XYZ file of C-alpha atoms in Angstrom:
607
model
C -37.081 -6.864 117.176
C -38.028 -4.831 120.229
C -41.252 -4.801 122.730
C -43.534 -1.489 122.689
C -45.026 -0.748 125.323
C -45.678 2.300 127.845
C -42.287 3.931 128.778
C -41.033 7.147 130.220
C -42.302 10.410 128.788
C -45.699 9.241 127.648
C -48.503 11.266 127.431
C -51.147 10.840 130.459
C -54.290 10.310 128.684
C -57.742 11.365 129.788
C -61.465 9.833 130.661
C -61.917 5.892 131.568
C -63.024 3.155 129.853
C -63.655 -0.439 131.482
C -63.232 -1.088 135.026
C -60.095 0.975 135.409
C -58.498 4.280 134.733
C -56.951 5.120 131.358
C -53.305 5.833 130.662
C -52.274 6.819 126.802
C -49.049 5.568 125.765
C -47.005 7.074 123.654
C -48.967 5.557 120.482
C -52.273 5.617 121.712
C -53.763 5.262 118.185
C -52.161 2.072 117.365
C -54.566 -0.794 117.537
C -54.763 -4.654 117.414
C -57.906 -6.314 115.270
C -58.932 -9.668 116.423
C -61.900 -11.809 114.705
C -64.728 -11.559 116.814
C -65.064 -15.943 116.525
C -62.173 -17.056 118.265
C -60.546 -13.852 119.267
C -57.597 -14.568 117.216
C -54.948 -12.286 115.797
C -56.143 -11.332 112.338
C -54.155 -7.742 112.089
C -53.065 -4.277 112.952
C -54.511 -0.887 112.221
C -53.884 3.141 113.020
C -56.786 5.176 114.550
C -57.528 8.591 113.200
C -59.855 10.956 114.656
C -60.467 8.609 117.341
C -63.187 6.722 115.578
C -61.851 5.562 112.703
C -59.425 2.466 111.987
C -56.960 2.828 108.639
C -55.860 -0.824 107.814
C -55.471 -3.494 104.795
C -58.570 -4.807 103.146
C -56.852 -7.995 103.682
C -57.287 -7.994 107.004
C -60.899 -7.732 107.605
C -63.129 -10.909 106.820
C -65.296 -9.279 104.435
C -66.454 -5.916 103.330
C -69.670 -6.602 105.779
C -67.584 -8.703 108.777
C -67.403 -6.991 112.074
C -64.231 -7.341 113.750
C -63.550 -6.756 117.252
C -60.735 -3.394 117.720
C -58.436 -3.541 120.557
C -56.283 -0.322 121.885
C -53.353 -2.059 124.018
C -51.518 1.035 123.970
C -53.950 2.502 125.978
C -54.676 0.826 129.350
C -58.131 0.244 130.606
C -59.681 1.104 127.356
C -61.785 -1.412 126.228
C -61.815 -3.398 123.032
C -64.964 -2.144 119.898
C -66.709 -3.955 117.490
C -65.997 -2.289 114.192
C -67.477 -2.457 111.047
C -65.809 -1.319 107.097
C -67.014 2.399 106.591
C -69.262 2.813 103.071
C -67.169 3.508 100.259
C -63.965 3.168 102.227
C -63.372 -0.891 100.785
C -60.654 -1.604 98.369
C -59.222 -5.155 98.410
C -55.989 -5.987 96.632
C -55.875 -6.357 92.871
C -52.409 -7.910 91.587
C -50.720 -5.359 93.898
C -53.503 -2.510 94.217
C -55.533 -1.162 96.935
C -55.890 -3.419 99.459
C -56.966 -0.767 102.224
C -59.814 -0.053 104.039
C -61.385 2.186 106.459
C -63.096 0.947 109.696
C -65.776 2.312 111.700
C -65.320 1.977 115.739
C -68.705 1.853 117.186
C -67.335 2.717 120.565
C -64.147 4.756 120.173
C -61.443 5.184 123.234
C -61.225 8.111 125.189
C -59.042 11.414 123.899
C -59.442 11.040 119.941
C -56.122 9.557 120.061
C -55.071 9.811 116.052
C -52.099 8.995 113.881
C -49.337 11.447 112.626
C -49.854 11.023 108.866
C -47.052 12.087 106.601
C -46.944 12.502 102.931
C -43.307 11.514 101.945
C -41.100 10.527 99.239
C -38.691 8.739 101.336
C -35.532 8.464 100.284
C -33.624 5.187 100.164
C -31.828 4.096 103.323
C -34.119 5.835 105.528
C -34.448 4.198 108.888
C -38.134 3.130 109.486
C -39.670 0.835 112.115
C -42.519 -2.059 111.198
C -45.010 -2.085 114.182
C -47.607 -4.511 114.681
C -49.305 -7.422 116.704
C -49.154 -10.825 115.980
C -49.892 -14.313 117.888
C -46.014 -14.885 117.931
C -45.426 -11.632 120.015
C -45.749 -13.149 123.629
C -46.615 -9.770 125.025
C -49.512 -7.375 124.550
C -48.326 -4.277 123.121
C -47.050 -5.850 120.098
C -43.451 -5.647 118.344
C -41.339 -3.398 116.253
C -38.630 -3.903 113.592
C -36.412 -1.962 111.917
C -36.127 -1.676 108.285
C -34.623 0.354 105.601
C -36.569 2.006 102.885
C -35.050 0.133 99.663
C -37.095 1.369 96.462
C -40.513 2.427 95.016
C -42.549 -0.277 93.992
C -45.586 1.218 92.108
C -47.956 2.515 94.622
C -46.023 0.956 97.329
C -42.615 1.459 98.576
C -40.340 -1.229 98.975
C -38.869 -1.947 102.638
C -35.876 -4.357 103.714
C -35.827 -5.869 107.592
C -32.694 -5.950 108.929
C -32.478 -9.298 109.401
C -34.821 -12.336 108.288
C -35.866 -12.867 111.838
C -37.378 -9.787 111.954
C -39.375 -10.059 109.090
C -43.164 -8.810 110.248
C -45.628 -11.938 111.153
C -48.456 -12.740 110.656
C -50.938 -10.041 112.202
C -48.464 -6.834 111.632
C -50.596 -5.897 108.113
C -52.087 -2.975 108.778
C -49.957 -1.650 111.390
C -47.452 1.570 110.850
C -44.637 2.145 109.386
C -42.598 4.920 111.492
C -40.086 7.298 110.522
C -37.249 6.742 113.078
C -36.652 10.600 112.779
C -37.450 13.549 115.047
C -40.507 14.322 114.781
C -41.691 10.862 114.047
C -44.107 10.125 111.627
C -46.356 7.371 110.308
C -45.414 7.107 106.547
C -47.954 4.342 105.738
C -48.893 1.053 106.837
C -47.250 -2.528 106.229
C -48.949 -4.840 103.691
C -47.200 -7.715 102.890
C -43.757 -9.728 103.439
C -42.435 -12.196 101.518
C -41.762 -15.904 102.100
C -40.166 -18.692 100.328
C -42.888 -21.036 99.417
C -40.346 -24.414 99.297
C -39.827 -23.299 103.326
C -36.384 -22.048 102.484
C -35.187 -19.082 104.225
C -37.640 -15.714 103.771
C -36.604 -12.951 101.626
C -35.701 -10.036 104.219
C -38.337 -7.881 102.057
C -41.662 -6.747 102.896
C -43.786 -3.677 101.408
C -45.496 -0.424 102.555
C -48.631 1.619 101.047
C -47.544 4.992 101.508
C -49.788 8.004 103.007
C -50.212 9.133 99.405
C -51.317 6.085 97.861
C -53.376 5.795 100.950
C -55.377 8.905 100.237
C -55.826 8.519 96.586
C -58.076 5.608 97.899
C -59.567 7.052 100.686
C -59.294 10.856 99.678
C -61.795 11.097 103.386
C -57.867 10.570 105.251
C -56.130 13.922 103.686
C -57.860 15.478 107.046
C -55.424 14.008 109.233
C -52.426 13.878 106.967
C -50.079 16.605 107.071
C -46.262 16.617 105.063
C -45.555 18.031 101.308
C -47.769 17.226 98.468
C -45.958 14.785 95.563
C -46.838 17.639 92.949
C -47.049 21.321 94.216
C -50.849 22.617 94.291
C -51.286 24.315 91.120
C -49.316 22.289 89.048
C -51.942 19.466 88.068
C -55.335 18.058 89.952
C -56.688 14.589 89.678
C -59.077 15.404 87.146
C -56.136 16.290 84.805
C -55.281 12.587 84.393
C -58.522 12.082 82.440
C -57.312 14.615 80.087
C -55.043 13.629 76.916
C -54.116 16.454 74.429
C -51.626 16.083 73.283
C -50.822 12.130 72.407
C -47.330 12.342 71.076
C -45.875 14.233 73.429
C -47.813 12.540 76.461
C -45.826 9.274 75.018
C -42.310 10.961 75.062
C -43.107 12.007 78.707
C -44.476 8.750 79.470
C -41.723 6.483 78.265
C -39.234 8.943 80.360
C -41.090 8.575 83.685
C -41.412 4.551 83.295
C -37.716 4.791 82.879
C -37.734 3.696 79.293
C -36.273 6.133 78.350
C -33.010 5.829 80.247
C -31.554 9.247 79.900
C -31.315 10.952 83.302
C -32.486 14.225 82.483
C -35.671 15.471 80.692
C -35.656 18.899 79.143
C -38.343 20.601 77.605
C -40.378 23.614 77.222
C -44.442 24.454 78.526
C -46.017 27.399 77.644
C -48.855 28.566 79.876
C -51.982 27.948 78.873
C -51.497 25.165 75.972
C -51.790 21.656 75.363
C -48.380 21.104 76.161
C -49.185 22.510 79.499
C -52.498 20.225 80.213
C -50.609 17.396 78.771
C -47.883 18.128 81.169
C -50.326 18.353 83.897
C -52.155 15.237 82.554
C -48.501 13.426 83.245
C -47.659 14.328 86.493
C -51.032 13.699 87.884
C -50.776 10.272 86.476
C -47.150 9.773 87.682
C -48.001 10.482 91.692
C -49.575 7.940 93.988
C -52.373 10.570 95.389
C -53.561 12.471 92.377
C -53.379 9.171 89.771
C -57.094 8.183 89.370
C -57.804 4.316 90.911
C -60.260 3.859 88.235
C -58.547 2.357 85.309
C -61.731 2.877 82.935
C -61.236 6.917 83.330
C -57.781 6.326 81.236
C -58.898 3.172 79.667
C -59.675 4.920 75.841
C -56.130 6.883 76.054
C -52.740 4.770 74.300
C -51.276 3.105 76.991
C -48.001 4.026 75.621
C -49.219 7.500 77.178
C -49.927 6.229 80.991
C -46.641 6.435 82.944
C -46.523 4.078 86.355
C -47.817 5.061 89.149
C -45.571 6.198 91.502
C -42.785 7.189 89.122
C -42.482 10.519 89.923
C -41.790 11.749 93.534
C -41.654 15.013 93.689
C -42.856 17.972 91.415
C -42.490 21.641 92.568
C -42.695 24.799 90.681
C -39.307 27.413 90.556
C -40.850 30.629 89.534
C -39.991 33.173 92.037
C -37.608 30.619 94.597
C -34.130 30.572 94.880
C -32.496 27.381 94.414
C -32.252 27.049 98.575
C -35.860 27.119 98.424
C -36.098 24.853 95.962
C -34.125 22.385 97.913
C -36.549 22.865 100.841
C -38.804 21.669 99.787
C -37.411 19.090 98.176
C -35.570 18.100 102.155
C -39.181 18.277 103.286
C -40.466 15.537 101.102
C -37.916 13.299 101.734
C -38.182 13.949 105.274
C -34.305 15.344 105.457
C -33.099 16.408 109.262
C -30.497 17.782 110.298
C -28.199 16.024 112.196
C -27.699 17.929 115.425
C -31.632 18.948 115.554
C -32.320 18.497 119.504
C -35.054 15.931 120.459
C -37.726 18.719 121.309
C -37.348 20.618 118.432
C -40.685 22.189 116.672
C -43.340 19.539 115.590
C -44.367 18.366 112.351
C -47.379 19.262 110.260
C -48.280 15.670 111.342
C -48.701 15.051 115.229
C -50.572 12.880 117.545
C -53.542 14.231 116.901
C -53.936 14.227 112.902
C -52.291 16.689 110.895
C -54.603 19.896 109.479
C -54.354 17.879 106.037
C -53.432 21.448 104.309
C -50.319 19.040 102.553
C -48.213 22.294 102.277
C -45.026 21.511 104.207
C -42.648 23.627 105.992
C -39.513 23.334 107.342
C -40.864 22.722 110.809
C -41.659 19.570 110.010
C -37.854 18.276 109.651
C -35.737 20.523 110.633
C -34.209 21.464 107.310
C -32.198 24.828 107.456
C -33.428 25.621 110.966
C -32.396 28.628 112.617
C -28.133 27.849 113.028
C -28.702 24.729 111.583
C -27.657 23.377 107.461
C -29.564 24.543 104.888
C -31.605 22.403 102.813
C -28.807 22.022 99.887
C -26.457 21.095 102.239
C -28.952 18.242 104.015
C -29.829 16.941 100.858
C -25.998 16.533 99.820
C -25.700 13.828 103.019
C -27.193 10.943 100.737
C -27.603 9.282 97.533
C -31.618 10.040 96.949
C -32.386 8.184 93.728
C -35.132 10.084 93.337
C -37.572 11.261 90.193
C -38.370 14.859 90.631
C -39.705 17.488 88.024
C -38.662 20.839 88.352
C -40.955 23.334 86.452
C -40.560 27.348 85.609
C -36.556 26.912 85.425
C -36.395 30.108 83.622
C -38.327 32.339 85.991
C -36.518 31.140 89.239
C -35.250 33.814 91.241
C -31.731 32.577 89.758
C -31.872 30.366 86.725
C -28.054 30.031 87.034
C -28.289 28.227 90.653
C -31.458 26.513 90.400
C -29.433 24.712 87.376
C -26.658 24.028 89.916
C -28.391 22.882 92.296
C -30.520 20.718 89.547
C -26.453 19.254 88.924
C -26.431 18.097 92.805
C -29.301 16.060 92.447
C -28.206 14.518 89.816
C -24.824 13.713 90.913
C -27.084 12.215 93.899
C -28.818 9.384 91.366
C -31.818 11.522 90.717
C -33.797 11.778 87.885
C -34.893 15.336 87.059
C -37.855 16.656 84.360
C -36.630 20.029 83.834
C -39.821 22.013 81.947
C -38.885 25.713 80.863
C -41.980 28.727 80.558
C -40.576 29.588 76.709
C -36.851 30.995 76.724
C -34.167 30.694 74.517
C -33.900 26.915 73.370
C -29.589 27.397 73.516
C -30.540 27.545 77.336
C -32.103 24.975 78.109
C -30.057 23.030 75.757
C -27.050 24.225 78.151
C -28.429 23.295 81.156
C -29.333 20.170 80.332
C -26.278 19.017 79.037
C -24.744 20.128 82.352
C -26.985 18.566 84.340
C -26.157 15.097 82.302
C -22.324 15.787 82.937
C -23.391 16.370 86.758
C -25.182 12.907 86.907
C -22.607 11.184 85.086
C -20.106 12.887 87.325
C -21.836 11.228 90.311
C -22.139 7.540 88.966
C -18.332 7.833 88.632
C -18.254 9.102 92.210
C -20.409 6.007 93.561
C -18.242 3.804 91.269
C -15.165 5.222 92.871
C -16.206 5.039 96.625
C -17.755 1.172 95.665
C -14.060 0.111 94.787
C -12.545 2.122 98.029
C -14.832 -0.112 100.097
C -12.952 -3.577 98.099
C -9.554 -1.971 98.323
C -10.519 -1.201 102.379
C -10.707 -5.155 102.406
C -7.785 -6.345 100.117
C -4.702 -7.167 102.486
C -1.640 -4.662 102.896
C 0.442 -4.035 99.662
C 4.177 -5.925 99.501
C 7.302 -3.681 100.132
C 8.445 -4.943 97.177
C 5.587 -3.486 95.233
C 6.285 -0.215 93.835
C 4.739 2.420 95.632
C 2.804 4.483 92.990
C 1.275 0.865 91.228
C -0.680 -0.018 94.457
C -5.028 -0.195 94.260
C -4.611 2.315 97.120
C -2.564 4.840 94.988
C -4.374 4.330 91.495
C -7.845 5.013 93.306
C -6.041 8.522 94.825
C -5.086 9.450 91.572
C -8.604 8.839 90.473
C -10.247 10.560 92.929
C -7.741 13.717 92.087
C -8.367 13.669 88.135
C -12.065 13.358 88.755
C -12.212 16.192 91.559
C -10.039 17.987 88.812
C -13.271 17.663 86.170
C -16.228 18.450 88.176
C -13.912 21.784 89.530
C -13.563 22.277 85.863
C -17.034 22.267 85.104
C -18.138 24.325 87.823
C -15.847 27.099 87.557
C -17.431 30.863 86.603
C -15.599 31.490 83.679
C -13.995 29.746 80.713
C -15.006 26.070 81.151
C -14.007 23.180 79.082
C -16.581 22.395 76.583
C -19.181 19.256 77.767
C -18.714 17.292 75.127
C -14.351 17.504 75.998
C -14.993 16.759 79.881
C -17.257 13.718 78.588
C -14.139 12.632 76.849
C -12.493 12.694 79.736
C -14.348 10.439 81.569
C -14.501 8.403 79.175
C -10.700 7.498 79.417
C -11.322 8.062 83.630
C -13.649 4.855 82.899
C -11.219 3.159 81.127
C -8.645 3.894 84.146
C -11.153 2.953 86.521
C -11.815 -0.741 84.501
C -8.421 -1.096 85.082
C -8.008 -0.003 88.821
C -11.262 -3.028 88.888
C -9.222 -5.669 87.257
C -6.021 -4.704 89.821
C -8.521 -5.112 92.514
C -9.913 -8.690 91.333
C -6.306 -9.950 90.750
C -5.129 -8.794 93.767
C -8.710 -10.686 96.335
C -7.022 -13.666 93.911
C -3.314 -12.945 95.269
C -5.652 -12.675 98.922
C -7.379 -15.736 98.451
C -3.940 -17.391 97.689
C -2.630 -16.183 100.977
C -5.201 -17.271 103.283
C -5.086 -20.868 101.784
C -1.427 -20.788 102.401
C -1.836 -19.657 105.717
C -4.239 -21.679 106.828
C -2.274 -25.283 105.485
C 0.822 -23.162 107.678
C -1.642 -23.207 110.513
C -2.144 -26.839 109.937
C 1.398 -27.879 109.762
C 2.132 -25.931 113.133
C -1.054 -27.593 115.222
C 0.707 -30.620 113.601
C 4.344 -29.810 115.330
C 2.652 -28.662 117.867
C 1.373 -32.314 118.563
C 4.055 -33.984 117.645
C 6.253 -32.447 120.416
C 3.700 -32.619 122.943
C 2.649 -36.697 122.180
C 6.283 -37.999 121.624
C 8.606 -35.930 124.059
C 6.145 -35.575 126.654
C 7.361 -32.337 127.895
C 8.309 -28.973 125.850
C 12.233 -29.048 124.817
C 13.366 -25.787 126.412
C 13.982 -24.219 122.924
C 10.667 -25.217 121.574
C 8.128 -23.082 123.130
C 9.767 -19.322 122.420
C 9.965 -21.137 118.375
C 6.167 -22.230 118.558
C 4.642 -18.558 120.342
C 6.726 -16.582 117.236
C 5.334 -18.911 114.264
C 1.729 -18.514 115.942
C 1.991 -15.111 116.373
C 2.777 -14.534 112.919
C 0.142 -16.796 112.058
C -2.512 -15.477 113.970
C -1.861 -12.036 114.873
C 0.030 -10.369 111.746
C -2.274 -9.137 108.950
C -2.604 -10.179 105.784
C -0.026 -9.474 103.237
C 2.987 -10.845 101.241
C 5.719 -9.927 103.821
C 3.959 -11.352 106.767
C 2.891 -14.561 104.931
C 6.554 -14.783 103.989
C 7.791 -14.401 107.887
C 5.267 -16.764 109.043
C 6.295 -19.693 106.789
C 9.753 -18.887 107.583
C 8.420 -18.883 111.355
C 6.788 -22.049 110.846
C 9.969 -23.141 109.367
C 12.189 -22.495 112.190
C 9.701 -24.205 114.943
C 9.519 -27.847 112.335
C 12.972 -27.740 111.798
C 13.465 -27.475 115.976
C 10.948 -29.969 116.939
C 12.450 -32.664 114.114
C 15.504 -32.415 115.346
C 14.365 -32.544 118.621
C 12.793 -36.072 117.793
C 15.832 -37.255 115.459
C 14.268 -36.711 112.482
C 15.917 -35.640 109.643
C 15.511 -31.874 108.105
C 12.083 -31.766 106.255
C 13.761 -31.262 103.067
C 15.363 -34.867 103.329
C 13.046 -38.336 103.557
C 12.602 -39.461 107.291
């Protein structure tokens, strides 16, 4: 956990409010909400437009409480009664809603307002929980870092680093912050989760994401900036309501819930026909802005058509784009940078004050593929994404061939991809979408591989007397090799190897691999086995050690060189076979001195 408060570098801000003069912080528009009987804690928001306060439903009383708004970031502002803005109340539902709009009747000076950012994030992406909280024995609140772990319907899934920082009571409503350059506020924090038996919490808490946040309060897309879920164009809201085609809405359903396990989804849309509304009809369902909040405008459709919200990510339209584009825009949604991007590089669509809502994107607003800087394929090959993404107009990219490729990097990444073809030979898309399956079972092979290097990092130093070539460290090398060997194989121009031979092959790579995994678990047993032995050898010299300093009183010259070489071994050596062997003998050496230095018989022989 670390204190906010005002630091170097802050913006000056402008006017005065109370007794004193006003200085902005750096996030002016973060405020505290206390009840108005009491004055206690009851929550956190994020100001937009100056006047209005984006927090949980939760939070606030009821839908006709006033609650007293604070602005601690901003110094001699003083605190507003607020009230919840008509049509802007949504309290939870079995893990809906739950948000809510606020009206300040007397709003700080400057407009102070949120950077809002659409985003997909991708998991492992650094974010910080900031909020206030009666625990927090300063005024300008706490902050804790998280990781983004996984989509959770129309919230995202977060994991504290730790259990003590776990947000409090009092941080719902506050932001969640990308840690990158530029900065953004990707949603706000709505629960955390205890053990009820007072056990230790789980290190979990969750996140309603801009887009979820504006599918509920569509009046916030003014001050939200970052990439759209699905591309303009390719569906609306009012598509949802739409079911044409039921049979095929249920194939494309049961793919997007995950159901349907099979990582790649190929299939052909022509312009203009049910396929295409029914495609349209999915993907509007499938994002967390577009999908309608009233359950009643789906409620006469199959269910078995209705995929989750939430289970798409990320749906952008090829025609025309190279497959760098494509990737782009892609980096932009998951709010990619690159790595050596200076600290004052160009701003984000979002900023302090409020994004122009147009939801396009660009690659100002990350970084990816600046000027000298990666491109976006490059960026997006740093991580595992895990992402669902649908790609549509494969055929009319600007290069079929390479948006395909790139389509094979994603999926070696853990992503998901709904590949949807404008007509075109079916022998094509067949084609590509067996590659693309080879590409993503290519990559679970990979993270399989680089799970055991981090167990073999751990397992203790081979034995000299175990043959060279037969060691975990040597099999996995000659893994790696044979599976670089395949995915070259595949990706040559040229004569390849036919899919269904290179599956073939790693099937028998699996095998191998099984067995590299059973080498491994043996050999933590041979591990385990060696630091039990050690530590009874540490025993049995503390117990020498004693011995010769209780009953002789004073060190026999001989026995103090004898007792440094046994620890050392014991204590300084690492783990393996050949040093457990010349620490026993160590051990050995220093017993057999200090017994004979008492007139004891040889251990081997009864005292």
């Amino acid at each position: 956990m670390r204190q906010r408060g005002t630091g170097n570098g802050h913006r000056a801000g402008a006017g005065r409010g109370g007794s004193g003069e006003v200085r902005a912080a750096q996030d002016p528009w973060r405020v505290r909400i206390r009840c108005p009987a009491g004055g206690r804690v009851i929550g956190s928001g994020v100001l937009l437009g100056g006047d209005t306060v984006l927090t949980c439903a939760h939070v606030v009383p009821g839908r006709t409480a006033t609650v007293t708004v604070e602005f601690p970031e901003i110094e001699g502002a003083p605190g507003s009664p607020a009230t919840v803005r008509d049509g802007c109340w949504h309290p939870a539902d079995e893990g809906r809603g739950d948000l809510a709009l606020l009206s300040v009747h007397r709003p700080p000076p400057g407009a102070p307002s949120a950077p809002l950012v659409r985003a997909a994030p991708a998991a492992g992406l650094a974010v910080e929980l900031c909020g206030y909280s009666e625990a927090v024995m300063q005024g300008r609140g706490a902050a804790f870092e998280a990781t983004v772990s996984r989509t959770f319907g129309e919230r995202v899934q977060l994991n504290p680093a730790q259990a003590a920082h776990l947000p409090r009571h009092g941080f719902s409503g506050g932001p969640v912050l990308d840690m990158g350059r530029p900065s953004g506020v990707l949603g706000i924090t709505v629960t955390a989760y205890l053990d009820r038996a007072g056990a230790a919490p789980l290190t979990l808490a969750h996140m309603i994401p801009v887009d979820t946040v504006i599918r509920y309060l569509p009046e916030v897309k003014r001050w939200a900036g970052g990439r759209h879920g699905v591309e303009p164009g390719l569906a609306t809201a009012a598509s949802a309501a739409e079911l044409v085609d039921a049979g095929y809405a249920a194939r494309l359903a049961r793919w997007l819930s995950g159901r349907d396990t099979s990582p790649v989804y190929a299939t052909e849309v022509t312009p203009g026909s049910a396929r295409e509304r029914t495609m349209q009809r999915a993907l509007a369902l499938a994002d967390r802005e577009l999908s309608t909040d009233e359950p009643r405008a789906v409620s006469s459709d199959p269910p078995e058509t209705i995929p989750p919200v939430g289970s798409l990510d990320l749906a952008v339209h090829a025609a025309g784009r190279t497959a760098e584009e494509v990737a782009r825009r892609i980096a932009e949604r998951v709010r990619l940078r690159a790595p050596e991007e200076p600290a004052d590089g160009p701003a984000g669509t979002g900023s302090s004050n409020g994004g122009s809502g147009s939801g396009s994107g660009s690659g100002a607003d990350n970084g990816a593929g600046g000027p000298g800087g990666p491109g976006a394929r490059e960026l997006l090959r740093l991580l595992r994404l895990s992402l669902t993404i649908a790609v549509l107009g494969v055929n009319r990219a600007a290069d079929p061939a390479g948006l395909v490729d790139l389509c094979g990097e994603l999926a070696e990444r853990d992503c998901r991809l709904l590949l949807v073809w404008d007509g075109g030979p079916s022998a094509d898309r067949l084609a590509a979408r067996e590659s693309v399956r080879l590409r993503h079972r290519i990559g679970r092979v990979t993270a399989r591989l680089r799970e055991l290097d981090g167990r073999i990092e751990k397992l203790p130093a081979p034995s000299a007397a175990d043959p060279p070539d037969e060691t975990p460290q040597a099999i996995a090398a000659r893994l790696w090799v044979d599976l670089a060997a395949y995915h070259g194989a595949h990706r040559t121009s040229g004569s390849r190897p036919p899919v269904a031979e290179l599956h073939r092959a790693l099937d028998r790579l699996g095998d191998r691999i099984g067995g590299l995994e059973e080498r491994i678990r043996s050999a933590r047993r041979a591990a385990e086995r060696l630091r039990a032995d050690r530590a009874a050898l540490r025993r049995e010299l503390d117990s020498y050690r004693q011995l010769a300093a209780g009953l002789l009183r004073a060190e026999h010259i001989g026995l103090d060189p004898l007792y440094q070489e046994a620890r050392q071994a014991l204590y300084s050596a690492p783990l393996s076979a050949d040093a457990a062997e010349a620490a026993s003998e160590a051990v050995r050496r220093y017993a057999a001195a200090v017994r004979a230095a008492l007139g004891w018989p040889p251990a081997e022989e009864t005292p």
